[in-house]
CSV table of C-alpha atoms in Angstrom, one decimal:
chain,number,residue,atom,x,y,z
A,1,UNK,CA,0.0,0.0,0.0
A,2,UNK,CA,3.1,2.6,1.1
A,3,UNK,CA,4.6,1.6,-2.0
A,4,UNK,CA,1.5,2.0,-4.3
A,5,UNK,CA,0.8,5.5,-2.8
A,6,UNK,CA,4.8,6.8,-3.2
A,7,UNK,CA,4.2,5.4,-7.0
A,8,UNK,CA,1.5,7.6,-7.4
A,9,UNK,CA,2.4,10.8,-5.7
A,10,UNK,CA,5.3,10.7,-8.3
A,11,UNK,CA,3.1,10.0,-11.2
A,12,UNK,CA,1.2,13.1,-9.6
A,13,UNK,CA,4.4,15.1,-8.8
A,14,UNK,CA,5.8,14.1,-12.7
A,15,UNK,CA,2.6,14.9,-14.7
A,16,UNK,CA,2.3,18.3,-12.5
A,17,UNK,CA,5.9,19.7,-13.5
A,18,UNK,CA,5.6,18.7,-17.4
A,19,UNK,CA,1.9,21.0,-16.9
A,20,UNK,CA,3.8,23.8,-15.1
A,21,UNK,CA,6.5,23.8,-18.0
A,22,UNK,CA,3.9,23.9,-20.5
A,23,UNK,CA,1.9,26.6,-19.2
A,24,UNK,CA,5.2,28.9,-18.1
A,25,UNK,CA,5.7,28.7,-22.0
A,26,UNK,CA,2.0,29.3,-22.9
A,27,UNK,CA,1.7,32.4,-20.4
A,28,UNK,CA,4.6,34.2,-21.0
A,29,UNK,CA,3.4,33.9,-25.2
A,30,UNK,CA,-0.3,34.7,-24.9
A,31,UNK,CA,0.0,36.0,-21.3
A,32,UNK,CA,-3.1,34.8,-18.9
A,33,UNK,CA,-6.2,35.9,-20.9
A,34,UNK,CA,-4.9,34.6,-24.7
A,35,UNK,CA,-3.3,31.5,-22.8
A,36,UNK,CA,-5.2,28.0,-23.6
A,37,UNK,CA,-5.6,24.7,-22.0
A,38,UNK,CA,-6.1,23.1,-25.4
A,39,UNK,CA,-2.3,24.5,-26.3
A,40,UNK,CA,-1.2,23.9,-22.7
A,41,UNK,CA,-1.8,19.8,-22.9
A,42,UNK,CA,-0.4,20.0,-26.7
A,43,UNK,CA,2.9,21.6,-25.5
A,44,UNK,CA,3.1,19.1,-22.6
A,45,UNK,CA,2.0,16.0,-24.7
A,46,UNK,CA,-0.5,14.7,-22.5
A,47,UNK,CA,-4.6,14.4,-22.9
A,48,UNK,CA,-6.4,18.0,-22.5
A,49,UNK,CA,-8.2,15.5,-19.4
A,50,UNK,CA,-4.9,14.8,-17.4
A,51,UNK,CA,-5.1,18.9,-17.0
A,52,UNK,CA,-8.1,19.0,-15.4
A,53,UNK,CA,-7.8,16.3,-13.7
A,54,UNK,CA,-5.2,18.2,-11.1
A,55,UNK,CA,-6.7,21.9,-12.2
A,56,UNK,CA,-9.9,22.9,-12.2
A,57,UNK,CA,-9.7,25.4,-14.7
A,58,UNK,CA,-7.1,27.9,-16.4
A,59,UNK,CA,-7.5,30.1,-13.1
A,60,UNK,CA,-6.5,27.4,-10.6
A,61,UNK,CA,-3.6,26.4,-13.0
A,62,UNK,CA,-2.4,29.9,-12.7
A,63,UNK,CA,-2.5,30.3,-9.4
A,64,UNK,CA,-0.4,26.8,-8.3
A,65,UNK,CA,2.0,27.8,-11.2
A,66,UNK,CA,2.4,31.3,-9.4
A,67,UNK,CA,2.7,29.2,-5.6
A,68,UNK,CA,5.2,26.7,-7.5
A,69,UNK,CA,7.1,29.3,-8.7
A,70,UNK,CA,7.4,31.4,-5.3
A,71,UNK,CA,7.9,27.5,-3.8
A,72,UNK,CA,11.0,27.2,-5.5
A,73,UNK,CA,12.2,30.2,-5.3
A,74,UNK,CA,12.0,30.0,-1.2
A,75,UNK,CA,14.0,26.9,-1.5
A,76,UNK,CA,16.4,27.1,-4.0
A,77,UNK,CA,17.6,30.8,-4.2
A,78,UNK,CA,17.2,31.9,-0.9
A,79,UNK,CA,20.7,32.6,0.4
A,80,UNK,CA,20.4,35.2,2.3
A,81,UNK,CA,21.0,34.3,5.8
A,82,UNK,CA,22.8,35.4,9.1
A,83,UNK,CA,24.8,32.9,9.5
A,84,UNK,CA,27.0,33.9,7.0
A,85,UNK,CA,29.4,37.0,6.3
A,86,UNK,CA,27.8,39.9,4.2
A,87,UNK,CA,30.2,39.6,1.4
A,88,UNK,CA,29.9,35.6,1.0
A,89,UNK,CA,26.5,36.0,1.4
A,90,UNK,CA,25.1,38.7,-1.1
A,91,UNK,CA,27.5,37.1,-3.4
A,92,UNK,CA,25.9,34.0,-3.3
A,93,UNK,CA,22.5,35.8,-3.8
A,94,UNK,CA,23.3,37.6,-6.6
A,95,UNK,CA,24.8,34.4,-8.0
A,96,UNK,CA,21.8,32.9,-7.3
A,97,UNK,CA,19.5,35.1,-9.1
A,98,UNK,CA,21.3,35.7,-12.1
A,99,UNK,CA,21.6,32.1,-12.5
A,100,UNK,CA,17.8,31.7,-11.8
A,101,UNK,CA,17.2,34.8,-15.0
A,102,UNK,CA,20.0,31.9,-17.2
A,103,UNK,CA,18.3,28.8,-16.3
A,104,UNK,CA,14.4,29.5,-15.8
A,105,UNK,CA,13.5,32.8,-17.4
A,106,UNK,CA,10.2,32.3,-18.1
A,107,UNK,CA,9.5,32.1,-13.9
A,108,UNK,CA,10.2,35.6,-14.2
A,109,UNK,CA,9.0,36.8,-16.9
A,110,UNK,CA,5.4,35.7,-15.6
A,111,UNK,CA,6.1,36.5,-11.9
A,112,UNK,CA,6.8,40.3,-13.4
A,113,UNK,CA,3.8,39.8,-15.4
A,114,UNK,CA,1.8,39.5,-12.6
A,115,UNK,CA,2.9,42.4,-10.6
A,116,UNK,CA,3.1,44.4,-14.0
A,117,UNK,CA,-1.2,43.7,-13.8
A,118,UNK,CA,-1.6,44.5,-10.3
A,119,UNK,CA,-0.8,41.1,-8.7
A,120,UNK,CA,-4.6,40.4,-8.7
A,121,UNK,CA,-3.6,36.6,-7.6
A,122,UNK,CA,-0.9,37.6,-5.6
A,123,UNK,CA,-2.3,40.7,-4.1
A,124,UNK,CA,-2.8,38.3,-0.4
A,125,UNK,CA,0.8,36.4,-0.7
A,126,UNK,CA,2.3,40.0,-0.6
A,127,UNK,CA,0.9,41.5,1.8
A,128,UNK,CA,1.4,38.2,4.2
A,129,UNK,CA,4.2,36.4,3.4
A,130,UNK,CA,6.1,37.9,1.5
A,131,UNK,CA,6.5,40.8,4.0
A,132,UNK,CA,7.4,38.4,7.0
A,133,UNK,CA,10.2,36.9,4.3
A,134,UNK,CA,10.9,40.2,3.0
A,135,UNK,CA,11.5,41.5,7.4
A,136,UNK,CA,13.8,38.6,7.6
A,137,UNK,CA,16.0,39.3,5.1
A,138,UNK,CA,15.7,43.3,5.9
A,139,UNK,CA,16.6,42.2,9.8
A,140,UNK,CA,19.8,40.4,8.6
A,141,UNK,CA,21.0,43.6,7.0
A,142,UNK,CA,20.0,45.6,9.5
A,143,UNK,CA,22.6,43.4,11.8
A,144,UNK,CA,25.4,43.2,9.5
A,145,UNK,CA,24.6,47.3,9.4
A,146,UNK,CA,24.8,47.2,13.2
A,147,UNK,CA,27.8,45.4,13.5
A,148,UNK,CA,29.3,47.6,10.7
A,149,UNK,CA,29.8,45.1,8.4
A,150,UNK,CA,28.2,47.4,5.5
A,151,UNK,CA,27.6,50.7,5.2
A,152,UNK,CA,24.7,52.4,6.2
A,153,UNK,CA,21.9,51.8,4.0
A,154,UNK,CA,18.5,51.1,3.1
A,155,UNK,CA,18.2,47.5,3.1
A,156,UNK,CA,14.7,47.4,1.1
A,157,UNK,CA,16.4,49.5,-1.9
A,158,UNK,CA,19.3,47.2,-1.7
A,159,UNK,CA,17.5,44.5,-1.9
A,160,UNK,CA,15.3,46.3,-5.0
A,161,UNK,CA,18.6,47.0,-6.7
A,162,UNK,CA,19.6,43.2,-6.5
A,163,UNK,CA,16.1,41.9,-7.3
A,164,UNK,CA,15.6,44.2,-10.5
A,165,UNK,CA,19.5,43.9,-11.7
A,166,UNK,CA,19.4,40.3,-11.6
A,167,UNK,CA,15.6,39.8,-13.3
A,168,UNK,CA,16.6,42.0,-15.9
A,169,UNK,CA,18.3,39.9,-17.5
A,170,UNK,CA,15.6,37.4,-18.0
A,171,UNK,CA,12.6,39.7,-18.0
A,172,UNK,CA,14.1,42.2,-20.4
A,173,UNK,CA,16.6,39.2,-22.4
A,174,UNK,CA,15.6,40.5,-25.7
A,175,UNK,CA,16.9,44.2,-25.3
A,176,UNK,CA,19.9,42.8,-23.9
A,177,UNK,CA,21.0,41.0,-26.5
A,178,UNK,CA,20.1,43.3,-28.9
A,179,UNK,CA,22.3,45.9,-27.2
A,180,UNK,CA,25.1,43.1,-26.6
A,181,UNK,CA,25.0,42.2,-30.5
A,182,UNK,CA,24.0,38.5,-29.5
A,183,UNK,CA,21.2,36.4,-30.4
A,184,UNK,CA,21.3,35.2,-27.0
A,185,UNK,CA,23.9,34.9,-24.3
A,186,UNK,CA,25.7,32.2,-23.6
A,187,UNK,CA,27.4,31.1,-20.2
A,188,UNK,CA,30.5,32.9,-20.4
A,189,UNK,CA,28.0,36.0,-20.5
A,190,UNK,CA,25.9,35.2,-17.0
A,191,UNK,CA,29.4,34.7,-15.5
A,192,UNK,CA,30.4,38.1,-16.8
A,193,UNK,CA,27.0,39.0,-15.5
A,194,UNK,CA,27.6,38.1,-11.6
A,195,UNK,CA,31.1,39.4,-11.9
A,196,UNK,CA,30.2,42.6,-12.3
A,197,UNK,CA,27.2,43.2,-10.3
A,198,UNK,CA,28.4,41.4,-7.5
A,199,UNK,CA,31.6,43.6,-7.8
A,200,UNK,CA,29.3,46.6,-8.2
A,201,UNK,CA,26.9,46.0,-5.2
A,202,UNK,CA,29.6,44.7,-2.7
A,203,UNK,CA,31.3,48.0,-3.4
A,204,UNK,CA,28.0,50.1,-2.8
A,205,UNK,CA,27.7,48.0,0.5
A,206,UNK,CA,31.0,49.6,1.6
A,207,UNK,CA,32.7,45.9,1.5
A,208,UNK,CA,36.2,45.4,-0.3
C-alpha cells in the first residue's frame, strides 16, 4: 500500500511539473487571458483531461503555477542568511539570481507579469508572506549594518537593486541582447553577469 501511494504521488508530482513547464511557456506567449488549455496539454504531450484532472480550470492552473514558482524560489535561491558574512552571502544571492534569470527565465518573466497587472492573484501572498520573508532578510541587513559590516543603508532599496538587476536579464533578455549584438547569451555571458554586479553592489555595500 506505502509503496502503491509513493508510485503515485510521483506520477502526480511528474505529470504536474511537465503541466507547469507547458503553461510557463504558454503564459509568457499569450499571457493569462490569450493562454489555452487546449495548447497547454499540446505543449506538454499529454490528454487535454490529465489537465483538469489536477486543475480545475485555467485560473487554478495559474494560481499553483504562481505558488510553485514562489515555492521554489524559497528553496532554492534563498541565500540570504545570518549565519554567513555579508560579502559571502550577497554574493551567493546575486549568483543565485542571475543564474535563476539563465536557467528558468520564463518564472520571471510571468512573476513580473503579474505584478506588471496589479498582482490580482498575488495581491494576499504579498501582503502576508512575503512581507514576513521580506523583514527577515531586511533584519539580517539591518545586523550586519549594526555590527558595521556594511555601510549604512537602506536594506529594502538594496534589496530592489539586487532583485531588478538580476531579473533584468531574464525579464528584459531581448533588449539585452540586442544591445550586446547577440542572439542570446551564452554562459560565459551570466558569469560576466555576476562578476560585475556582485563587484558593483559589494562596493556600494562599503565591502572590499
Amino acid at each position: 500500500m506505502a509503496k502503491a501511494k509513493a508510485s503515485e504521488g510521483n506520477v502526480r508530482q511528474k505529470n504536474k511539473s511537465l503541466i507547469f513547464n507547458a503553461a510557463k511557456k504558454e503564459f509568457v506567449t499569450y499571457g493569462f487571458k490569450g493562454a489555452s488549455i487546449k495548447r497547454i496539454a499540446e505543449r506538454a504531450n499529454i490528454a487535454r483531461a490529465n489537465i483538469h484532472y489536477y486543475f480545475q480550470d485555467k485560473t487554478d492552473l495559474y494560481q499553483q503555477l504562481l505558488s510553485n514558482i514562489i515555492e521554489v524560489w524559497n528553496r532554492d535561491y534563498d541565500t540570504l542568511n545570518a549565519d554567513q558574512e555579508p560579502k559571502a552571502a550577497l554574493s551567493s544571492y546575486i549568483r543565485a539570481k542571475v543564474m535563476h534569470s539563465k536557467n528558468d527565465p520564463d518564472s520571471s518573466r510571468i512573476f513580473a507579469s503579474e505584478l506588471i497587472h496589479g498582482a490580482p492573484v498575488l495581491e494576499e501572498y504579498l501582503n502576508t508572506d512575503f512581507r514576513e520573508w521580506l523583514q527577515s532578510k531586511v533584519a539580517v541587513i539591518e545586523a550586519w549594518i549594526e555590527q558595521g559590516q556594511i555601510d549604512q543603508l537602506n536594506p529594502h532599496h538594496l534589496l530592489f537593486l539586487i532583485w531588478s538587476s538580476t531579473q533584468h536579464y531574464a525579464d528584459f533578455n531581448v533588449q539585452v541582447v540586442a544591445a550586446l549584438n547577440k542572439e542570446e547569451m551564452n554562459d560565459e555571458d551570466f558569469e560576466e553577469v555576476v562578476s560585475s554586479l556582485t563587484q558593483i553592489i559589494l562596493k556600494g555595500c562599503g565591502i572590499n
